[in-house]
Short mmCIF file of C-alpha atoms in Angstrom, two decimals:
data_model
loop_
_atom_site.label_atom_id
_atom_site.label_comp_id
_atom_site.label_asym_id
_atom_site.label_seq_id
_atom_site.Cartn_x
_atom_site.Cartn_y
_atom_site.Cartn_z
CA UNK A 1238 86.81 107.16 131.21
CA UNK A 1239 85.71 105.77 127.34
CA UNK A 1240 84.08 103.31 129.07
CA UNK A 1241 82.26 105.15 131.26
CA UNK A 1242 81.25 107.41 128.63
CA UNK A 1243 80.21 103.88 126.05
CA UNK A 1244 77.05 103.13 128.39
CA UNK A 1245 75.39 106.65 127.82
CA UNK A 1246 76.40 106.32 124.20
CA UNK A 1247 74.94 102.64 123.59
CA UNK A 1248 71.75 103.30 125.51
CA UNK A 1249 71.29 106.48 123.60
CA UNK A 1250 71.55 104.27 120.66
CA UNK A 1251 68.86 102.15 121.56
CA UNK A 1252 66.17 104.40 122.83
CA UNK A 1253 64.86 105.07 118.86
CA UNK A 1254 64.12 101.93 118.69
CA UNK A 1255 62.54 101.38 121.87
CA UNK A 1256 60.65 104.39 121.58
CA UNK A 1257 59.49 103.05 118.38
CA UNK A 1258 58.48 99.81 119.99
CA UNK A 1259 56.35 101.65 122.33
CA UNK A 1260 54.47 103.92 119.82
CA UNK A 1261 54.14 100.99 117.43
CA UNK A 1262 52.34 98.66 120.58
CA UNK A 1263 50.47 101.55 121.53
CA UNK A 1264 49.26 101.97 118.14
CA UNK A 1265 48.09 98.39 118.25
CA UNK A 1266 47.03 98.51 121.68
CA UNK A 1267 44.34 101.29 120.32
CA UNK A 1268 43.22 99.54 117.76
CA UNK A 1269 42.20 96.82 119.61
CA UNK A 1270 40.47 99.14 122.20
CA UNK A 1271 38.66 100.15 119.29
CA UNK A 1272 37.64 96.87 117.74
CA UNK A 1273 36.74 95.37 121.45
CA UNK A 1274 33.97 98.63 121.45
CA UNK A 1275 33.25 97.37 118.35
CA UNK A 1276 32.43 93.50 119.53
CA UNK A 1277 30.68 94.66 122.66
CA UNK A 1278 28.19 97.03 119.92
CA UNK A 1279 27.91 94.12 117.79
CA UNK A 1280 27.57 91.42 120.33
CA UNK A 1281 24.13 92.70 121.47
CA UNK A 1282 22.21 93.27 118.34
CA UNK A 1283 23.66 90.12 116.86
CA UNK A 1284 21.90 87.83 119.06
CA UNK A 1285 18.68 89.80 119.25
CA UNK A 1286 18.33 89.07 116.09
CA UNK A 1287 17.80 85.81 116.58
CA UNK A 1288 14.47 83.57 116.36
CA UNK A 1289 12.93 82.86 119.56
CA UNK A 1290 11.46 84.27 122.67
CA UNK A 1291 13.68 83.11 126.09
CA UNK A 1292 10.81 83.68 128.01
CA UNK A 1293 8.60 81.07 126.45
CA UNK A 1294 11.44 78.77 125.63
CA UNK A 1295 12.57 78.74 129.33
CA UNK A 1296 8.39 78.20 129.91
CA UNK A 1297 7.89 74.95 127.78
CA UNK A 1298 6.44 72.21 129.77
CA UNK A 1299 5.17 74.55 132.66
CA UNK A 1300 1.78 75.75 132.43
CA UNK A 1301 2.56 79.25 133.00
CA UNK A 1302 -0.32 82.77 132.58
CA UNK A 1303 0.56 85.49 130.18
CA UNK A 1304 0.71 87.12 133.66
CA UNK A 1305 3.51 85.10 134.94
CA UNK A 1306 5.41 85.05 131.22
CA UNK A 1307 5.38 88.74 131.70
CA UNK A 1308 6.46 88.75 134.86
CA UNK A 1309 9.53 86.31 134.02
CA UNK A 1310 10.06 88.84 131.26
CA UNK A 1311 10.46 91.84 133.61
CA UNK A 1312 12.59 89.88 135.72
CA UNK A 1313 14.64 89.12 133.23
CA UNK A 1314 14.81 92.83 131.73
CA UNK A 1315 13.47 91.80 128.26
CA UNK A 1316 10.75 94.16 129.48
CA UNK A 1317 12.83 97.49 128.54
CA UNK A 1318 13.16 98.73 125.17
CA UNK A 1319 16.36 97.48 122.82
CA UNK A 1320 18.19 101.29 123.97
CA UNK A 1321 17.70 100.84 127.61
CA UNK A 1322 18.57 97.04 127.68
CA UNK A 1323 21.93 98.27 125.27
CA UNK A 1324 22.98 101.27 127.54
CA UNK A 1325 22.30 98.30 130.87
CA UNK A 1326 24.86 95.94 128.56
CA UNK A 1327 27.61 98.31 128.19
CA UNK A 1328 27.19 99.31 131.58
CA UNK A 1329 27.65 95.48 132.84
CA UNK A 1330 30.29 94.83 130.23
CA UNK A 1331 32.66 97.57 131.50
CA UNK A 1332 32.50 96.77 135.49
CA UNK A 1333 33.53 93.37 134.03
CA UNK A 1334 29.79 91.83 135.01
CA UNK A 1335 28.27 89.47 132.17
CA UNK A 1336 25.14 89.18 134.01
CA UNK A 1337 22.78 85.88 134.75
CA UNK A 1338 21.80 82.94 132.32
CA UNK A 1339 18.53 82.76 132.06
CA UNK A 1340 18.88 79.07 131.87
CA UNK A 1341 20.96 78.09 134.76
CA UNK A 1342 20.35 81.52 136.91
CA UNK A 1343 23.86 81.16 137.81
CA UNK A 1344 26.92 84.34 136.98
CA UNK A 1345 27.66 83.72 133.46
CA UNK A 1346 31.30 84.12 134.57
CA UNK A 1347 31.25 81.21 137.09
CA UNK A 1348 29.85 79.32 134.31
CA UNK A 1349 32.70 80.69 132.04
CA UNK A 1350 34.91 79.53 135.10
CA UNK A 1351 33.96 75.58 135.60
CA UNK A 1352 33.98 75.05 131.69
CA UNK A 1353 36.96 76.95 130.39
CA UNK A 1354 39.89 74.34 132.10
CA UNK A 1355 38.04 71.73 129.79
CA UNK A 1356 38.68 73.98 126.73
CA UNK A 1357 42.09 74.71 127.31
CA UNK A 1358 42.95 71.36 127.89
CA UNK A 1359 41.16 70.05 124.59
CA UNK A 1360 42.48 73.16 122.48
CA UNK A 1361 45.24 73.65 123.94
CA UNK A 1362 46.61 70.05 123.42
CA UNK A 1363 45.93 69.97 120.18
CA UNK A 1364 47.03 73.57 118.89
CA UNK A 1365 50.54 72.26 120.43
CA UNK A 1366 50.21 68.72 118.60
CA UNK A 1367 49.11 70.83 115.15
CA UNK A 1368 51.62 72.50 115.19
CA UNK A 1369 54.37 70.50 115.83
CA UNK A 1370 53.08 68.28 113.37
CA UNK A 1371 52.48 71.23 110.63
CA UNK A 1372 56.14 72.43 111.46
CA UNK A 1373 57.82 69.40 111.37
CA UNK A 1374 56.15 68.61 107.84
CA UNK A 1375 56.49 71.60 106.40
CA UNK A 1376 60.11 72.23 107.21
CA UNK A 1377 60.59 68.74 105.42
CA UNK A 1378 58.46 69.23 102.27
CA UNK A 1379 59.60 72.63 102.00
CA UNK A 1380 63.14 71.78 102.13
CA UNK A 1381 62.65 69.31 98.86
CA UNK A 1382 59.82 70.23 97.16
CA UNK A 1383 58.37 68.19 94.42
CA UNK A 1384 59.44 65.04 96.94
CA UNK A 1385 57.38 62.41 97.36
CA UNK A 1386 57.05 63.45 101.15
CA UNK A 1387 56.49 67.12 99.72
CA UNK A 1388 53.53 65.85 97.51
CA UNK A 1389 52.02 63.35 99.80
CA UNK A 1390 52.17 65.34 103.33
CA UNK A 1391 50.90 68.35 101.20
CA UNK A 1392 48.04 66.50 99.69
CA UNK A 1393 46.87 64.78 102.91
CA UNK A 1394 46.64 68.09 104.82
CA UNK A 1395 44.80 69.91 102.05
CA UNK A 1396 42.10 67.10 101.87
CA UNK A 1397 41.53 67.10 105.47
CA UNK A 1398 41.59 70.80 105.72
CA UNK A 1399 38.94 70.76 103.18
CA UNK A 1400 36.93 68.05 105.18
CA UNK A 1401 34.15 69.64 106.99
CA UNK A 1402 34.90 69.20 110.98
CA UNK A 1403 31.20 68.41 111.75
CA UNK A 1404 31.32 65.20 109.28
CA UNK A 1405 34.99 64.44 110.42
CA UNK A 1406 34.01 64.38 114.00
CA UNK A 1407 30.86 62.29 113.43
CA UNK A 1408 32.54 59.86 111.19
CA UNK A 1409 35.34 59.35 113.92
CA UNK A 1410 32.71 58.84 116.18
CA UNK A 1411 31.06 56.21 114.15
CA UNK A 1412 33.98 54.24 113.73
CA UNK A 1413 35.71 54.50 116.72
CA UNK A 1414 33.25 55.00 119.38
CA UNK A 1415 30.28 53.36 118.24
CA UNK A 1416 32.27 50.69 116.35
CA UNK A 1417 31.62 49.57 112.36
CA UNK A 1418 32.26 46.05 110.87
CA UNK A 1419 35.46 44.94 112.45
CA UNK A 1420 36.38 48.01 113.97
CA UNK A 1421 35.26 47.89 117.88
CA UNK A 1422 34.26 50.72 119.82
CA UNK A 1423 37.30 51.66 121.58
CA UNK A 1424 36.87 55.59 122.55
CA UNK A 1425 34.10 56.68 124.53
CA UNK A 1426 31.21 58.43 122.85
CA UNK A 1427 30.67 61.65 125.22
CA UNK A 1428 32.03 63.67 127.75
CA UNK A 1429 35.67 64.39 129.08
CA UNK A 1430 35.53 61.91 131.66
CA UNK A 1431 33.67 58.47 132.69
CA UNK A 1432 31.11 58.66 135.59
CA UNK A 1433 33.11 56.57 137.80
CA UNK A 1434 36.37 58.67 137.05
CA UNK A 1435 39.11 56.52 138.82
CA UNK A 1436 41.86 58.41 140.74
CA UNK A 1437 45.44 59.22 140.18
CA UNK A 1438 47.09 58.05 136.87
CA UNK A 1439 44.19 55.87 135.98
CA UNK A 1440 41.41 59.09 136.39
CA UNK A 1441 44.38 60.97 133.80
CA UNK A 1442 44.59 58.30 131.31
CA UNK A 1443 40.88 58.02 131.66
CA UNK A 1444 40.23 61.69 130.61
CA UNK A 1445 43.47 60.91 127.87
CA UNK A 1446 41.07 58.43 126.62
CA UNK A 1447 38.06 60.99 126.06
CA UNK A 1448 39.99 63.28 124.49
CA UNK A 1449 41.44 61.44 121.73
CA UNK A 1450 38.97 61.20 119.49
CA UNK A 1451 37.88 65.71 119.49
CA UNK A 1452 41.61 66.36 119.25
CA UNK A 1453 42.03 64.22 116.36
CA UNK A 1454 39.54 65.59 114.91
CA UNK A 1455 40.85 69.34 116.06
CA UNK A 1456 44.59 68.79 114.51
CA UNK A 1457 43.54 67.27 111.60
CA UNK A 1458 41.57 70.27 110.01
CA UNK A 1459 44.10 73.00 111.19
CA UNK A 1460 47.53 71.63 111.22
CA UNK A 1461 47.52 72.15 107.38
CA UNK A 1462 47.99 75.83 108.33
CA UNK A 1463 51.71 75.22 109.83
CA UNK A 1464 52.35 73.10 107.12
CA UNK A 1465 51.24 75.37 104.52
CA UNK A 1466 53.10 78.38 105.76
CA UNK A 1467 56.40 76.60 107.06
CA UNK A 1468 57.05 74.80 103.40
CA UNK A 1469 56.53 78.55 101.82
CA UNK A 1470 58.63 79.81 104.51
CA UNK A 1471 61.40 76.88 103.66
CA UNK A 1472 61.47 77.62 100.71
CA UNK A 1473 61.49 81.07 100.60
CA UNK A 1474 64.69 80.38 102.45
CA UNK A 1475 66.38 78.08 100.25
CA UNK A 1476 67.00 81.00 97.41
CA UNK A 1477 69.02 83.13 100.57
CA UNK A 1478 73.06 83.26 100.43
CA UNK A 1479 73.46 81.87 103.36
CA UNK A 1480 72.09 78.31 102.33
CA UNK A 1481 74.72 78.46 99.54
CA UNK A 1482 77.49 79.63 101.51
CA UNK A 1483 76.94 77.04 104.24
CA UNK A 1484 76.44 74.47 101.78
CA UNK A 1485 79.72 75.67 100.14
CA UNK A 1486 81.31 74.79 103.56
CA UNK A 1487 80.40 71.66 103.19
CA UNK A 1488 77.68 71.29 105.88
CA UNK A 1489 75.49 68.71 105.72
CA UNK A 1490 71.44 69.20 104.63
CA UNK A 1491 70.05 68.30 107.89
CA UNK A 1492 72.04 70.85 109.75
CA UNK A 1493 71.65 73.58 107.28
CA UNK A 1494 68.06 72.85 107.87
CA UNK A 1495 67.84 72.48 110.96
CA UNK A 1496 70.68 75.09 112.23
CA UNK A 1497 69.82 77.85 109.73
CA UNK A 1498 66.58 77.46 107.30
CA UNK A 1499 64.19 76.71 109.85
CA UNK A 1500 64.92 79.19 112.80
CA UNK A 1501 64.89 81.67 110.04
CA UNK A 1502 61.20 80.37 108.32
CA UNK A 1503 59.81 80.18 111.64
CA UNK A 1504 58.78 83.65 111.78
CA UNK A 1505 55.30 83.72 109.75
CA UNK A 1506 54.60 80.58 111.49
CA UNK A 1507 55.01 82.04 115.12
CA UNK A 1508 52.64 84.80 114.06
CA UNK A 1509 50.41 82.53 113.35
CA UNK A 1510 50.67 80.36 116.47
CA UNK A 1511 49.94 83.63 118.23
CA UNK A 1512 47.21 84.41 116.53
CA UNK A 1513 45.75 80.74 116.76
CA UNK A 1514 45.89 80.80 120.52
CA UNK A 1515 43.07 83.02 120.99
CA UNK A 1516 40.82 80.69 119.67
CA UNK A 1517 42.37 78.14 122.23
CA UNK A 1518 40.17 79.56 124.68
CA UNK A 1519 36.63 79.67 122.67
CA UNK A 1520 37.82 76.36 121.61
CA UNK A 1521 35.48 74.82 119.02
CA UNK A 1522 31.65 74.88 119.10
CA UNK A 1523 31.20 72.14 116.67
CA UNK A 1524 33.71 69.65 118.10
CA UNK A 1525 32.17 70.16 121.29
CA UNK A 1526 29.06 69.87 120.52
CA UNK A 1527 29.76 66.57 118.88
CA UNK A 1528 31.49 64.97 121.44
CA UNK A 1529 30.12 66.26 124.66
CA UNK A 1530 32.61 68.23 125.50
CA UNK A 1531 31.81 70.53 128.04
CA UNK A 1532 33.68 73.58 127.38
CA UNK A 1533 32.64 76.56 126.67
CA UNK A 1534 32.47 75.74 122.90
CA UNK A 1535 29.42 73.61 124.11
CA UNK A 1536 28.32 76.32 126.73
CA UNK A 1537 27.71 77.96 124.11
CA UNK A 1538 25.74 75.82 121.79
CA UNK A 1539 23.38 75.50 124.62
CA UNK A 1540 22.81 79.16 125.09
CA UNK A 1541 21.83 79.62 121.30
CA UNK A 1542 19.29 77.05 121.70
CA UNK A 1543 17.18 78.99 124.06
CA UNK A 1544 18.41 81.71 123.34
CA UNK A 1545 20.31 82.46 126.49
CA UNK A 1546 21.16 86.16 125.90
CA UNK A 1547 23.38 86.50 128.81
CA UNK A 1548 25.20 83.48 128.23
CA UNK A 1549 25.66 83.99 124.81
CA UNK A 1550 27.16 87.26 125.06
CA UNK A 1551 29.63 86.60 127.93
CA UNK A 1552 30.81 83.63 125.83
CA UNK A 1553 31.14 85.63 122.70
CA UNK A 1554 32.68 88.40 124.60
CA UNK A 1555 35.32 85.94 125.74
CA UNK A 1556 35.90 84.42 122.45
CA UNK A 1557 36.34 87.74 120.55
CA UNK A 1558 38.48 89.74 123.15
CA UNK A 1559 40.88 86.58 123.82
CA UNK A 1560 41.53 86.76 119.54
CA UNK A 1561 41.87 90.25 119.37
CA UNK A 1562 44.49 90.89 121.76
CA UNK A 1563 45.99 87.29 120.65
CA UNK A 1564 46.05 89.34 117.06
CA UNK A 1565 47.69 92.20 118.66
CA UNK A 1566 50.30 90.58 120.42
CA UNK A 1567 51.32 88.89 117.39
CA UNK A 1568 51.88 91.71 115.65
CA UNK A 1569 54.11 93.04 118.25
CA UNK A 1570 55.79 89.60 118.81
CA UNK A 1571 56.65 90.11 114.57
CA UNK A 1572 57.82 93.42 114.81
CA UNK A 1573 60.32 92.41 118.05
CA UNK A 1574 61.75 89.15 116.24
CA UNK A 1575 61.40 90.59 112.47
CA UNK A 1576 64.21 93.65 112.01
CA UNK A 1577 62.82 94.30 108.67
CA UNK A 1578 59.88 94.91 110.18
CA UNK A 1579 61.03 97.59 112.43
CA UNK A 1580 63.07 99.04 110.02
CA UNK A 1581 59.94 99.65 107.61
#
């Protein structure tokens, strides 16, 4: 009979503190409602305030009438006043429709669609490289600072996190793709794949081969961040009671580190990772642009030269709305694995 009566009990236990799970993600949940309504405001009267007419940019090199620019205009709804082309915005935005480019008159999203694999392959190879490379440092530095490790690892990551990515990327290129002195060429220059793409394992290690050089360039300025946060995390760690007591058993270093200080410093650094995949998918405009890349990073770096209205909203859109519920899940991610957390 007690034991019928302990699952009542036990479950009665726990529904405070899944009930405060629920209002704390709902919480979040509506503040991200609320900052997405913010984007989609913000998103639209950013980019009109940009230099440039589409019209006449999408017109150079055709001998076109005032007539016929004004009729492109109307066809493209620049026509309407800003209020009526906002309220037609929000309207699209909400069925989930992020209208035509002007450029390619294709969808925006089928645009989104062929270019965003690209992106997440790029990205998303090297947010997993940076940060098993930022963890793996960081646990180590952290766990003896002052080191020699601790000093050098630390210093190298600051001075490339410092490094703007634009001259990073180009200086790569220089040396490894166009070749200086001594150094050959060895990388290709553009793109995420040759013309004559081979198939099977040859047409993978081709692409391999492309991407080397952007997600170099991609984990050098950001795995800093892991590396960074892990070490304070480490050593944070290192003043608990546990690290004495377990040294007091007689355990050795690596497996209180790795058995006990690191799951435990982990923590800030998952929060982060969370947060740092919703960039994965707007990837990164400036390494794209660099190396070819075409993602949506580059997708849109073409829209803002026209400008491509459309194109640059439904990319932006994307960009912002992937880090915002990123952000969000994070925080609910911290408060599920953090017990301090939910006992605030």
């Amino acid at each position: 009979m007690s034991a019928l009566e302990s699952g009542p009990l036990d479950s009665s236990e726990d529904s405070p503190a899944r009930h405060g799970l629920l209002r704390y993600a709902a919480t979040k949940a509506g503040g991200a409602l609320l900052s997405i309504a913010m984007v989609i405001v913000a998103t639209f009267f950013l980019f009109r305030m940009l230099p440039g007419d589409p019209v006449r940019a999408l017109a150079q090199g055709r001998n076109m009438t005032p007539e016929q620019l004004d009729l492109e205009r109307a066809r493209l709804g620049l026509d309407k006043s800003i209020p009526e082309q906002f309220v037609h915005f929000v309207k699209q935005t909400v069925q989930f429709d992020l209208g035509v480019s002007y450029e390619y008159k294709r969808p925006v999203v089928d645009l989104i669609g062929e270019r965003i694999g690209s992106t997440l392959l790029l990205t998303g190879t090297a947010l997993v490289m940076a940060v098993s490379l930022g963890i793996w440092q960081g646990a180590r530095a952290g766990w003896k600072p002052g080191s020699r490790f601790d000093k050098i690892s630390t210093a190298i990551s600051l001075v490339l996190w410092s490094v703007p990515t634009f001259w990073l990327g180009l200086l790569l290129l220089m040396v490894f793709a166009a070749g200086v002195g001594p150094i050959p060429g060895i990388f290709p220059t553009r793109g995420n794949s040759s013309v004559d793409k081979p198939d099977g394992i040859a047409g993978v290690l081709d692409v391999a081969q492309h991407m080397v050089l952007p997600c170099l360039t991609l984990v050098a300025v950001v795995y800093a961040q892991y590396l960074l946060v892990m070490r304070s995390s480490v050593l944070d760690e290192l003043g608990q009671d546990y690290i004495t007591t377990a040294r007091a058993k007689g355990l050795r270093d690596d497996d209180i580190r790795r058995r006990h200080a690191v799951p435990n410093a982990l923590l800030p650094t998952v929060t982060l990772v969370f947060m740092r995949i919703g960039f994965v998918v707007g990837g990164a405009v400036t390494v794209e642009a660099i190396f070819s890349w075409p993602g949506l990073g580059q997708l849109f770096y073409e829209a803002i030269r026209v400008p491509d209205f459309t194109l640059m909203q439904g990319t932006f859109l994307l960009i912002t709305v992937s880090v915002i519920l990123m952000n969000t899940l994070a925080d609910v991610v911290y408060h599920v694995l953090d017990p301090r957390v939910r006992s605030a």
